[in-house]
Tab-separated table of C-alpha atoms in Angstrom:
chain	number	residue	atom	x	y	z
A	153	MET	CA	-0.264	-0.010	0.122
A	154	SER	CA	1.530	3.179	-1.231
A	155	ILE	CA	0.677	6.839	0.068
A	156	THR	CA	0.956	9.428	-2.500
A	157	GLN	CA	0.731	13.343	-1.297
A	158	LEU	CA	-0.712	15.490	-4.513
A	159	THR	CA	0.138	19.348	-3.866
A	160	ARG	CA	-0.887	22.033	-6.336
A	161	PHE	CA	0.497	25.387	-6.832
A	162	LYS	CA	-0.228	28.456	-8.960
A	163	SER	CA	2.586	30.382	-10.562
A	164	ALA	CA	3.458	32.343	-13.569
A	165	ASN	CA	7.472	31.778	-13.089
A	166	PRO	CA	8.155	28.429	-14.231
A	167	GLU	CA	12.172	28.843	-14.231
A	168	GLU	CA	11.751	29.351	-10.015
A	169	MET	CA	9.181	26.438	-9.904
A	170	ILE	CA	11.523	23.966	-11.593
A	171	LYS	CA	14.157	25.216	-9.497
A	172	ALA	CA	12.099	24.735	-6.480
A	173	GLY	CA	11.227	21.241	-7.724
A	174	LYS	CA	14.923	20.001	-7.984
A	175	GLN	CA	15.354	21.322	-4.595
A	176	ALA	CA	12.392	19.598	-2.931
A	177	LYS	CA	13.131	16.456	-4.788
A	178	THR	CA	16.222	16.111	-2.992
A	179	LEU	CA	14.928	17.175	0.487
A	180	PHE	CA	11.794	14.862	0.387
A	181	GLU	CA	13.752	11.807	-0.531
A	182	LYS	CA	16.640	12.588	2.083
A	183	HIS	CA	13.238	12.516	4.545
A	184	GLY	CA	12.076	8.871	3.055
A	185	ALA	CA	9.979	9.761	0.080
A	186	GLU	CA	10.530	7.187	-2.594
A	187	TRP	CA	10.021	10.041	-5.138
A	188	LEU	CA	8.990	13.383	-5.835
A	189	ARG	CA	7.702	14.248	-9.518
A	190	LEU	CA	6.736	17.675	-10.480
A	191	SER	CA	4.409	18.327	-13.534
A	192	ARG	CA	2.103	20.994	-15.072
A	193	PHE	CA	-1.478	20.645	-16.294
A	194	HIS	CA	-2.161	21.464	-19.726
A	195	ALA	CA	-5.603	20.928	-19.960
A	196	GLY	CA	-8.897	20.601	-17.382
A	197	GLU	CA	-9.865	22.478	-14.459
A	198	PHE	CA	-6.130	23.248	-13.143
A	199	THR	CA	-4.573	24.068	-16.440
A	200	GLY	CA	-1.597	26.109	-16.044
A	201	GLN	CA	-0.952	25.169	-12.290
A	202	TRP	CA	1.706	23.094	-10.776
A	203	LEU	CA	1.598	19.616	-9.113
A	204	ALA	CA	4.028	18.123	-6.986
A	205	ALA	CA	3.564	14.755	-6.326
A	206	SER	CA	5.785	12.497	-3.743
A	207	ARG	CA	5.359	8.902	-2.750
A	208	TYR	CA	5.882	6.978	0.243
A	209	SER	CA	6.007	2.916	1.044
A	210	SER	CA	3.446	3.205	3.960
A	211	TRP	CA	1.948	5.744	6.436
A	212	GLU	CA	4.845	4.926	8.783
A	213	ALA	CA	7.665	6.240	6.183
A	214	TYR	CA	4.951	9.242	5.080
A	215	GLY	CA	4.698	10.307	8.784
A	216	LYS	CA	8.276	10.054	9.229
A	217	ALA	CA	8.965	12.164	6.106
A	218	GLN	CA	6.630	14.886	7.465
A	219	ASP	CA	8.118	14.919	10.782
A	220	GLY	CA	11.637	15.189	9.176
A	221	LEU	CA	10.553	18.047	6.550
A	222	ALA	CA	8.852	19.952	9.413
A	223	LYS	CA	12.167	19.962	11.317
A	224	ASP	CA	14.270	20.815	8.834
A	225	PRO	CA	15.506	24.493	8.265
A	226	GLU	CA	16.401	23.833	4.722
A	227	TYR	CA	12.814	23.214	3.661
A	228	ALA	CA	11.341	26.160	5.764
A	229	LYS	CA	13.671	28.390	3.687
A	230	LEU	CA	12.557	26.660	0.622
A	231	MET	CA	8.933	27.107	1.384
A	232	ALA	CA	9.242	30.617	2.379
A	233	HIS	CA	10.905	31.361	-0.922
A	234	MET	CA	8.480	29.659	-2.757
A	235	ALA	CA	5.659	31.806	-1.128
A	236	GLY	CA	7.124	34.968	-3.005
A	237	TYR	CA	6.266	33.628	-6.459
A	238	SER	CA	3.628	30.926	-5.930
A	239	GLU	CA	0.475	30.005	-4.297
A	240	LEU	CA	-0.446	26.473	-2.840
A	241	THR	CA	-3.878	25.804	-3.930
A	242	GLY	CA	-4.950	22.412	-2.661
A	243	ARG	CA	-3.287	19.175	-1.180
A	244	ASN	CA	-4.867	15.354	-1.527
A	245	ILE	CA	-3.334	12.263	-0.110
A	246	THR	CA	-4.367	9.241	-1.886
A	247	VAL	CA	-3.754	5.439	-0.527
A	248	GLY	CA	-2.801	2.708	-3.250
A	249	ILE	CA	-4.514	-0.509	-3.701
A	250	ASP	CA	-2.259	-3.424	-4.323
A	251	LEU	CA	-4.018	-5.105	-7.350
């Protein structure tokens, strides 16, 4: 059972979003994410927004990662920097079903 966190952002600054995505990938994986991906919506309700998706092997791994990120000064600095050019518009968590 995997846990996936999906976070949407509005931003008109693609260069900064990609730079932040690369920094976030390093931080999230350091704290236990299996991976972090950054995408941009090109159709539908969220066209133009950005999607950051990260996956964890279990609720325990997700909890440890969130705890680690909350205590990481580099992550706090990144989020403060992102607030200057982006807006977090939504977050969802999905639970994978093994088929």
